[in-house]
Amino acid sequence: MDRLRTALALGAAALLLAGCGGSDDGAGGGSTPTGSRGSAVSAQRCEDNEGAGKITYVTGFQYQASASILDPIAAKALGYFDDVCLDVAIQPGTGETAQNAQLVAAGTAQISSIAGNGDVLVNVANGVDVQAVAMFGHVPVATLMTKPDITDLKQLEGTTLGQKGALPVTIEAMLRANGVDLSKVKQVVVGYDPTVLVRGQVQSLTGYKSNEPLTLAAKGEKITEWNPEDYGVPGSMATTIVNPAFLAAHRSAVEDFLRAQLKAYAYCEDHAAECVADAAKLSQAGYDSEHNVQVWQTETKLVDGSLPSGQVLGQIDDASVRTEGDFLVQQRQIDAVPDLSKVVVPDLVPSLYADGQLVWPVP
């Protein structure tokens, strides 16, 4: 079970820092808040939301330009949280998703991004009390990179595979599905420089679709990506978790947090560079804004492209979570799938929509 937590946490850390914001003129200089306090809600709902107090939201990793990080930053910068009378503090996560879950369970934070449904299930199976209310991508974000001369994964037997501290469970399942004897593959821990692959220091390298392949492409390097979903391996990305007691006491605040986030997500799809500009201001370390625009565009493509027919953006459903849970049991990451009726809140996000459109302002 520790292996999955480590893999997911390091996966988040593999991505570079990013940022967000927006202005209608497309100049990329940061967002200009719009509307006014409570402009999107009734006076009573405004009062109810203000009663929730300060909401601390922990990102998956710093201010990277990923789904469920860039969009909440944008919602704050654009004034969407203010429009629904929410006082939101965005706290950068360290990349340790188990820590995020523990912060939310303890009530130190009320809402957080976490790597995916699998990470939620592992934490809950370990006794961490959180609930999942939203999920953006219905696809694993992990990938395995090789040089183009590898045309069959069986060729990796007798070679060296680079990973970030643990082999992601989705990558392991993909390799086993292709008949790879992992005892014949030497695994070494590498850093976050993907050029170790093209320099021949490793013959395969685990990474994330929205990060390392972009870096190598920018350098003109050609690689092959081997993706778990192409071999029937389930996965997800950008799940939102909440403190159960907070949700029970302040459901309208959680609804309107997600409502503002989803509105900002749509804005950032059209204004990626502007949104990256605001998160860049929050970062305490240098980052490549151009790269992070590509990170955002890659992740939103994954999110939009994996959205099941008949579902709305952000919707989480019991069936897909159970599929991942059964997979984790099969891979011996958890002993049993937790009671999903206590873990997943499937009706929250759909309630934010009418006829497939996000409701804004709130009636």
Short mmCIF file of C-alpha atoms in Angstrom, two decimals:
data_model
loop_
_atom_site.label_atom_id
_atom_site.label_comp_id
_atom_site.label_asym_id
_atom_site.label_seq_id
_atom_site.Cartn_x
_atom_site.Cartn_y
_atom_site.Cartn_z
CA MET A 1 0.00 0.00 0.00
CA ASP A 2 2.89 2.37 0.70
CA ARG A 3 4.11 1.77 -2.84
CA LEU A 4 1.03 3.36 -4.42
CA ARG A 5 1.12 6.37 -2.10
CA THR A 6 4.79 6.89 -2.88
CA ALA A 7 4.29 6.52 -6.61
CA LEU A 8 1.41 8.96 -6.73
CA ALA A 9 3.13 11.47 -4.49
CA LEU A 10 6.33 11.38 -6.52
CA GLY A 11 4.24 11.57 -9.67
CA ALA A 12 2.81 14.86 -8.53
CA ALA A 13 6.26 16.10 -7.56
CA ALA A 14 7.58 15.26 -11.01
CA LEU A 15 5.63 18.07 -12.57
CA LEU A 16 7.09 21.56 -12.64
CA LEU A 17 5.66 24.59 -10.89
CA ALA A 18 2.99 26.57 -12.68
CA GLY A 19 0.49 29.37 -12.31
CA CYS A 20 -2.76 30.95 -13.27
CA GLY A 21 -4.90 34.08 -13.75
CA GLY A 22 -6.67 35.86 -16.58
CA SER A 23 -7.57 39.08 -18.32
CA ASP A 24 -9.98 39.58 -21.14
CA ASP A 25 -7.46 41.39 -23.33
CA GLY A 26 -5.23 38.29 -23.56
CA ALA A 27 -2.15 40.25 -22.55
CA GLY A 28 -1.07 37.59 -20.07
CA GLY A 29 -0.39 40.05 -17.30
CA GLY A 30 -2.67 38.41 -14.73
CA SER A 31 -6.35 38.35 -14.03
CA THR A 32 -8.66 41.17 -13.13
CA PRO A 33 -11.31 40.19 -10.55
CA THR A 34 -14.85 40.61 -11.83
CA GLY A 35 -18.25 40.96 -10.17
CA SER A 36 -18.72 41.94 -6.57
CA ARG A 37 -19.06 40.23 -3.20
CA GLY A 38 -22.06 37.91 -3.35
CA SER A 39 -22.98 38.83 -6.92
CA ALA A 40 -23.57 35.18 -7.90
CA VAL A 41 -25.65 34.05 -4.91
CA SER A 42 -28.69 35.13 -2.92
CA ALA A 43 -28.28 37.04 0.33
CA GLN A 44 -29.18 33.92 2.32
CA ARG A 45 -26.76 31.68 0.46
CA CYS A 46 -24.07 34.33 0.85
CA GLU A 47 -24.67 34.32 4.60
CA ASP A 48 -24.57 30.52 4.69
CA ASN A 49 -21.30 30.41 2.74
CA GLU A 50 -19.73 33.06 4.93
CA GLY A 51 -20.69 30.92 7.90
CA ALA A 52 -18.26 28.28 6.68
CA GLY A 53 -15.37 30.57 7.63
CA LYS A 54 -12.00 30.37 5.95
CA ILE A 55 -11.68 27.40 3.60
CA THR A 56 -8.14 26.11 3.21
CA TYR A 57 -7.53 24.33 -0.09
CA VAL A 58 -4.33 22.30 -0.46
CA THR A 59 -3.01 21.80 -3.97
CA GLY A 60 -1.56 18.53 -5.20
CA PHE A 61 1.90 20.03 -5.60
CA GLN A 62 2.83 23.67 -5.26
CA TYR A 63 1.29 25.89 -7.98
CA GLN A 64 1.82 23.59 -10.96
CA ALA A 65 -0.39 24.09 -14.00
CA SER A 66 -2.43 20.94 -13.51
CA ALA A 67 -6.13 20.28 -13.40
CA SER A 68 -7.43 20.94 -9.86
CA ILE A 69 -4.55 23.32 -9.15
CA LEU A 70 -4.61 25.96 -11.86
CA ASP A 71 -8.40 26.27 -11.82
CA PRO A 72 -8.83 27.02 -8.08
CA ILE A 73 -6.01 29.55 -8.30
CA ALA A 74 -7.85 31.17 -11.20
CA ALA A 75 -11.15 31.10 -9.33
CA LYS A 76 -9.55 33.13 -6.56
CA ALA A 77 -7.72 35.52 -8.89
CA LEU A 78 -10.81 36.11 -11.04
CA GLY A 79 -12.97 36.83 -8.02
CA TYR A 80 -15.25 33.83 -8.51
CA PHE A 81 -14.90 32.72 -4.89
CA ASP A 82 -15.76 36.23 -3.78
CA ASP A 83 -18.80 36.19 -6.08
CA VAL A 84 -20.18 33.27 -4.05
CA CYS A 85 -19.10 34.69 -0.66
CA LEU A 86 -16.31 32.22 0.04
CA ASP A 87 -13.10 33.06 1.88
CA VAL A 88 -10.55 30.68 0.31
CA ALA A 89 -6.88 30.31 1.21
CA ILE A 90 -4.84 28.26 -1.26
CA GLN A 91 -2.02 26.32 0.36
CA PRO A 92 0.64 24.68 -1.81
CA GLY A 93 0.94 20.95 -1.30
CA THR A 94 4.29 19.20 -1.03
CA GLY A 95 3.47 16.42 -3.47
CA GLU A 96 2.84 13.94 -0.64
CA THR A 97 -0.77 13.04 -1.29
CA ALA A 98 -1.07 11.02 1.91
CA GLN A 99 -0.21 14.21 3.77
CA ASN A 100 -2.95 16.10 1.92
CA ALA A 101 -5.49 13.48 2.95
CA GLN A 102 -4.35 13.63 6.57
CA LEU A 103 -4.62 17.44 6.61
CA VAL A 104 -8.19 17.25 5.33
CA ALA A 105 -9.17 14.43 7.71
CA ALA A 106 -7.81 16.43 10.65
CA GLY A 107 -9.71 19.56 9.60
CA THR A 108 -6.50 21.55 9.20
CA ALA A 109 -7.61 21.94 5.58
CA GLN A 110 -11.19 21.55 4.39
CA ILE A 111 -10.69 20.66 0.72
CA SER A 112 -7.75 19.30 -1.24
CA SER A 113 -6.62 18.00 -4.58
CA ILE A 114 -5.25 14.46 -4.58
CA ALA A 115 -3.64 12.46 -7.34
CA GLY A 116 -6.61 10.26 -8.21
CA ASN A 117 -9.28 7.89 -6.97
CA GLY A 118 -6.74 5.19 -6.23
CA ASP A 119 -4.95 7.44 -3.77
CA VAL A 120 -8.27 8.20 -2.04
CA LEU A 121 -8.99 4.50 -1.66
CA VAL A 122 -5.53 3.71 -0.30
CA ASN A 123 -5.81 6.48 2.29
CA VAL A 124 -9.32 5.48 3.34
CA ALA A 125 -8.23 1.84 3.57
CA ASN A 126 -5.50 3.05 5.94
CA GLY A 127 -8.04 4.72 8.19
CA VAL A 128 -7.93 8.30 6.87
CA ASP A 129 -11.45 9.79 6.96
CA VAL A 130 -12.03 11.81 3.78
CA GLN A 131 -14.69 11.89 1.07
CA ALA A 132 -14.27 12.30 -2.67
CA VAL A 133 -16.62 14.84 -4.28
CA ALA A 134 -15.14 15.50 -7.72
CA MET A 135 -12.79 13.97 -10.26
CA PHE A 136 -11.51 15.47 -13.47
CA GLY A 137 -9.65 12.85 -15.51
CA HIS A 138 -10.85 9.30 -16.19
CA VAL A 139 -7.42 8.15 -17.34
CA PRO A 140 -4.05 7.36 -15.74
CA VAL A 141 -1.59 10.24 -16.01
CA ALA A 142 1.45 7.94 -15.80
CA THR A 143 3.34 6.84 -18.90
CA LEU A 144 6.41 4.75 -19.70
CA MET A 145 8.87 6.24 -22.18
CA THR A 146 11.34 4.40 -24.38
CA LYS A 147 13.39 5.21 -27.45
CA PRO A 148 11.65 4.39 -30.75
CA ASP A 149 13.76 1.25 -31.22
CA ILE A 150 11.72 -0.48 -28.50
CA THR A 151 8.73 -1.90 -30.36
CA ASP A 152 7.66 -4.57 -27.86
CA LEU A 153 7.72 -4.16 -24.09
CA LYS A 154 9.22 -7.67 -23.77
CA GLN A 155 12.40 -6.07 -25.15
CA LEU A 156 12.81 -4.35 -21.78
CA GLU A 157 13.85 -7.63 -20.16
CA GLY A 158 17.58 -7.40 -19.49
CA THR A 159 17.54 -3.59 -19.56
CA THR A 160 17.36 -0.79 -16.98
CA LEU A 161 14.14 1.05 -16.09
CA GLY A 162 14.29 4.43 -14.37
CA GLN A 163 11.59 5.36 -11.86
CA LYS A 164 11.04 8.00 -9.20
CA GLY A 165 11.27 5.81 -6.11
CA ALA A 166 8.57 3.27 -6.87
CA LEU A 167 7.16 1.74 -10.02
CA PRO A 168 3.64 3.19 -10.52
CA VAL A 169 1.09 0.43 -10.09
CA THR A 170 -0.51 1.25 -13.45
CA ILE A 171 2.85 0.90 -15.22
CA GLU A 172 3.56 -2.39 -13.43
CA ALA A 173 0.16 -3.73 -14.48
CA MET A 174 0.79 -2.69 -18.09
CA LEU A 175 4.16 -4.44 -18.16
CA ARG A 176 2.74 -7.62 -16.66
CA ALA A 177 -0.14 -7.53 -19.14
CA ASN A 178 2.46 -7.57 -21.90
CA GLY A 179 4.20 -10.60 -20.44
CA VAL A 180 7.22 -8.73 -19.09
CA ASP A 181 9.12 -10.62 -16.39
CA LEU A 182 9.88 -7.77 -14.00
CA SER A 183 12.55 -9.83 -12.26
CA LYS A 184 14.56 -9.45 -15.47
CA VAL A 185 14.23 -5.65 -15.52
CA LYS A 186 16.71 -3.71 -13.41
CA GLN A 187 14.98 -0.77 -11.71
CA VAL A 188 16.92 2.28 -10.60
CA VAL A 189 15.80 5.50 -8.95
CA VAL A 190 16.42 8.57 -11.08
CA GLY A 191 15.71 12.25 -10.68
CA TYR A 192 13.43 14.41 -12.78
CA ASP A 193 15.74 14.94 -15.75
CA PRO A 194 14.20 12.87 -18.56
CA THR A 195 17.32 13.15 -20.74
CA VAL A 196 18.69 10.12 -18.86
CA LEU A 197 16.58 8.16 -21.34
CA VAL A 198 17.89 9.70 -24.53
CA ARG A 199 21.48 9.60 -23.19
CA GLY A 200 21.10 5.84 -22.78
CA GLN A 201 21.54 5.74 -19.01
CA VAL A 202 18.22 3.90 -18.82
CA GLN A 203 16.29 2.14 -21.56
CA SER A 204 12.85 3.00 -20.18
CA LEU A 205 11.63 5.76 -17.91
CA THR A 206 8.44 6.29 -15.95
CA GLY A 207 6.93 9.75 -16.14
CA TYR A 208 3.76 11.72 -16.59
CA LYS A 209 2.06 12.52 -19.84
CA SER A 210 1.90 16.22 -19.00
CA ASN A 211 5.54 16.63 -18.04
CA GLU A 212 8.57 14.63 -19.23
CA PRO A 213 7.36 13.95 -22.80
CA LEU A 214 6.86 17.71 -23.24
CA THR A 215 10.38 18.42 -22.01
CA LEU A 216 11.89 15.90 -24.41
CA ALA A 217 9.80 17.11 -27.34
CA ALA A 218 11.00 20.67 -26.69
CA LYS A 219 14.55 19.36 -27.04
CA GLY A 220 13.70 17.71 -30.36
CA GLU A 221 14.02 14.19 -28.95
CA LYS A 222 11.82 11.40 -30.31
CA ILE A 223 10.43 8.83 -27.91
CA THR A 224 7.66 6.28 -27.69
CA GLU A 225 5.06 6.57 -24.93
CA TRP A 226 3.51 3.38 -23.58
CA ASN A 227 0.24 4.22 -21.82
CA PRO A 228 -1.54 1.93 -19.33
CA GLU A 229 -5.04 2.74 -20.59
CA ASP A 230 -4.13 1.27 -23.98
CA TYR A 231 -3.85 -2.09 -22.21
CA GLY A 232 -7.05 -1.92 -20.21
CA VAL A 233 -5.49 -0.56 -17.03
CA PRO A 234 -7.89 1.81 -15.20
CA GLY A 235 -6.88 5.07 -13.57
CA SER A 236 -7.88 8.63 -12.82
CA MET A 237 -6.40 12.05 -12.14
CA ALA A 238 -7.22 15.19 -10.18
CA THR A 239 -9.67 13.99 -7.54
CA THR A 240 -11.04 16.46 -4.98
CA ILE A 241 -11.45 15.37 -1.36
CA VAL A 242 -13.22 17.10 1.53
CA ASN A 243 -13.47 16.79 5.28
CA PRO A 244 -16.73 14.84 5.90
CA ALA A 245 -17.79 16.92 8.90
CA PHE A 246 -17.20 20.14 6.97
CA LEU A 247 -19.25 18.86 4.04
CA ALA A 248 -22.11 17.86 6.34
CA ALA A 249 -22.15 21.27 8.00
CA HIS A 250 -21.46 23.47 4.96
CA ARG A 251 -22.59 21.64 1.82
CA SER A 252 -23.50 24.87 -0.01
CA ALA A 253 -19.95 26.16 0.54
CA VAL A 254 -18.46 22.99 -0.95
CA GLU A 255 -20.91 23.16 -3.86
CA ASP A 256 -20.00 26.76 -4.60
CA PHE A 257 -16.28 26.12 -4.22
CA LEU A 258 -16.54 23.50 -6.95
CA ARG A 259 -18.89 25.71 -8.96
CA ALA A 260 -16.33 28.54 -8.97
CA GLN A 261 -13.52 26.09 -9.73
CA LEU A 262 -15.40 24.63 -12.71
CA LYS A 263 -16.16 28.11 -14.03
CA ALA A 264 -12.47 28.98 -13.76
CA TYR A 265 -11.50 25.73 -15.48
CA ALA A 266 -13.53 26.77 -18.53
CA TYR A 267 -11.97 30.23 -18.46
CA CYS A 268 -8.45 28.83 -18.30
CA GLU A 269 -9.09 26.51 -21.23
CA ASP A 270 -9.46 29.66 -23.33
CA HIS A 271 -6.85 31.77 -21.48
CA ALA A 272 -4.09 29.34 -20.53
CA ALA A 273 -1.19 31.80 -20.63
CA GLU A 274 -3.13 34.33 -18.57
CA CYS A 275 -3.98 31.73 -15.97
CA VAL A 276 -0.38 30.59 -15.70
CA ALA A 277 0.63 34.19 -15.02
CA ASP A 278 -1.20 34.33 -11.69
CA ALA A 279 0.18 31.09 -10.30
CA ALA A 280 3.63 32.23 -11.39
CA LYS A 281 3.24 35.15 -9.01
CA LEU A 282 2.54 32.73 -6.16
CA SER A 283 5.57 30.53 -6.81
CA GLN A 284 8.61 30.99 -4.63
CA ALA A 285 10.86 29.31 -7.18
CA GLY A 286 11.53 29.89 -10.84
CA TYR A 287 9.58 27.90 -13.36
CA ASP A 288 9.11 27.71 -17.10
CA SER A 289 5.80 29.43 -17.91
CA GLU A 290 5.81 28.21 -21.51
CA HIS A 291 6.26 24.63 -20.32
CA ASN A 292 3.49 25.00 -17.79
CA VAL A 293 1.06 26.28 -20.39
CA GLN A 294 1.77 23.03 -22.21
CA VAL A 295 1.24 21.09 -18.97
CA TRP A 296 -2.20 22.67 -18.58
CA GLN A 297 -3.15 22.14 -22.20
CA THR A 298 -2.03 18.52 -22.07
CA GLU A 299 -3.95 17.78 -18.88
CA THR A 300 -7.15 19.46 -20.03
CA LYS A 301 -6.93 17.43 -23.23
CA LEU A 302 -6.65 14.27 -21.12
CA VAL A 303 -9.56 15.39 -18.94
CA ASP A 304 -11.84 16.40 -21.79
CA GLY A 305 -10.94 13.40 -23.92
CA SER A 306 -11.66 10.89 -21.15
CA LEU A 307 -15.00 12.36 -20.00
CA PRO A 308 -17.59 9.57 -20.23
CA SER A 309 -20.65 10.18 -22.38
CA GLY A 310 -23.54 11.51 -20.36
CA GLN A 311 -21.38 12.86 -17.55
CA VAL A 312 -20.48 16.46 -16.73
CA LEU A 313 -17.01 17.82 -16.07
CA GLY A 314 -15.89 17.06 -12.53
CA GLN A 315 -18.42 14.29 -11.95
CA ILE A 316 -17.31 11.32 -9.88
CA ASP A 317 -19.25 8.07 -9.95
CA ASP A 318 -19.26 4.92 -7.87
CA ALA A 319 -18.74 2.62 -10.85
CA SER A 320 -15.41 4.08 -11.97
CA VAL A 321 -14.14 4.28 -8.39
CA ARG A 322 -15.08 0.64 -7.82
CA THR A 323 -13.28 -0.35 -11.02
CA GLU A 324 -10.11 1.24 -9.66
CA GLY A 325 -10.73 -0.30 -6.26
CA ASP A 326 -11.07 -3.79 -7.71
CA PHE A 327 -7.87 -3.18 -9.67
CA LEU A 328 -6.02 -2.14 -6.49
CA VAL A 329 -7.22 -5.28 -4.73
CA GLN A 330 -6.03 -7.36 -7.67
CA GLN A 331 -2.65 -5.62 -7.51
CA ARG A 332 -2.53 -6.17 -3.73
CA GLN A 333 -2.40 -2.47 -2.96
CA ILE A 334 -5.43 -2.69 -0.64
CA ASP A 335 -7.10 -5.69 1.00
CA ALA A 336 -10.66 -4.72 0.08
CA VAL A 337 -12.58 -1.88 -1.55
CA PRO A 338 -13.89 0.47 1.18
CA ASP A 339 -17.62 1.14 1.51
CA LEU A 340 -18.05 3.58 -1.36
CA SER A 341 -21.32 4.95 0.04
CA LYS A 342 -19.19 6.50 2.79
CA VAL A 343 -16.32 7.56 0.53
CA VAL A 344 -17.84 8.94 -2.67
CA VAL A 345 -20.41 11.77 -2.96
CA PRO A 346 -21.59 11.23 -6.55
CA ASP A 347 -24.54 13.64 -6.58
CA LEU A 348 -22.71 16.84 -5.64
CA VAL A 349 -21.16 17.88 -8.96
CA PRO A 350 -24.19 16.96 -11.12
CA SER A 351 -26.31 19.23 -8.90
CA LEU A 352 -24.23 22.19 -10.12
CA TYR A 353 -25.43 21.73 -13.70
CA ALA A 354 -28.70 22.19 -15.57
CA ASP A 355 -29.11 20.66 -19.02
CA GLY A 356 -25.38 20.03 -19.15
CA GLN A 357 -24.43 23.65 -18.40
CA LEU A 358 -22.81 24.90 -15.21
CA VAL A 359 -25.33 26.99 -13.28
CA TRP A 360 -23.96 30.51 -12.67
CA PRO A 361 -25.19 32.58 -10.93
CA VAL A 362 -26.84 30.32 -8.37
CA PRO A 363 -30.67 30.55 -8.34
#
